[in-house]
Short mmCIF file of C-alpha atoms in Angstrom, two decimals:
data_model
loop_
_atom_site.label_atom_id
_atom_site.label_comp_id
_atom_site.label_asym_id
_atom_site.label_seq_id
_atom_site.Cartn_x
_atom_site.Cartn_y
_atom_site.Cartn_z
CA MET X 139 -21.35 -5.89 -3.05
CA LYS X 140 -18.48 -8.42 -3.03
CA LYS X 141 -15.81 -5.71 -2.77
CA MET X 142 -17.51 -4.24 0.37
CA GLY X 143 -17.48 -7.69 1.90
CA SER X 144 -13.82 -8.08 1.06
CA LEU X 145 -13.08 -4.80 2.72
CA LEU X 146 -15.00 -5.74 5.77
CA MET X 147 -13.14 -9.01 6.01
CA GLY X 148 -9.90 -7.31 5.48
CA SER X 149 -10.87 -4.87 8.29
CA LEU X 150 -11.90 -7.63 10.57
CA ARG X 151 -8.44 -9.53 9.84
CA MET X 152 -6.50 -6.30 10.31
CA ILE X 153 -8.03 -5.84 13.79
CA LEU X 154 -7.90 -9.51 14.82
CA ILE X 155 -4.24 -10.16 13.68
#
């Protein structure tokens, strides 16, 4: 579950940045 959250956070960061 933690890995999924990390992936989601990474995706959001990539889109934001």
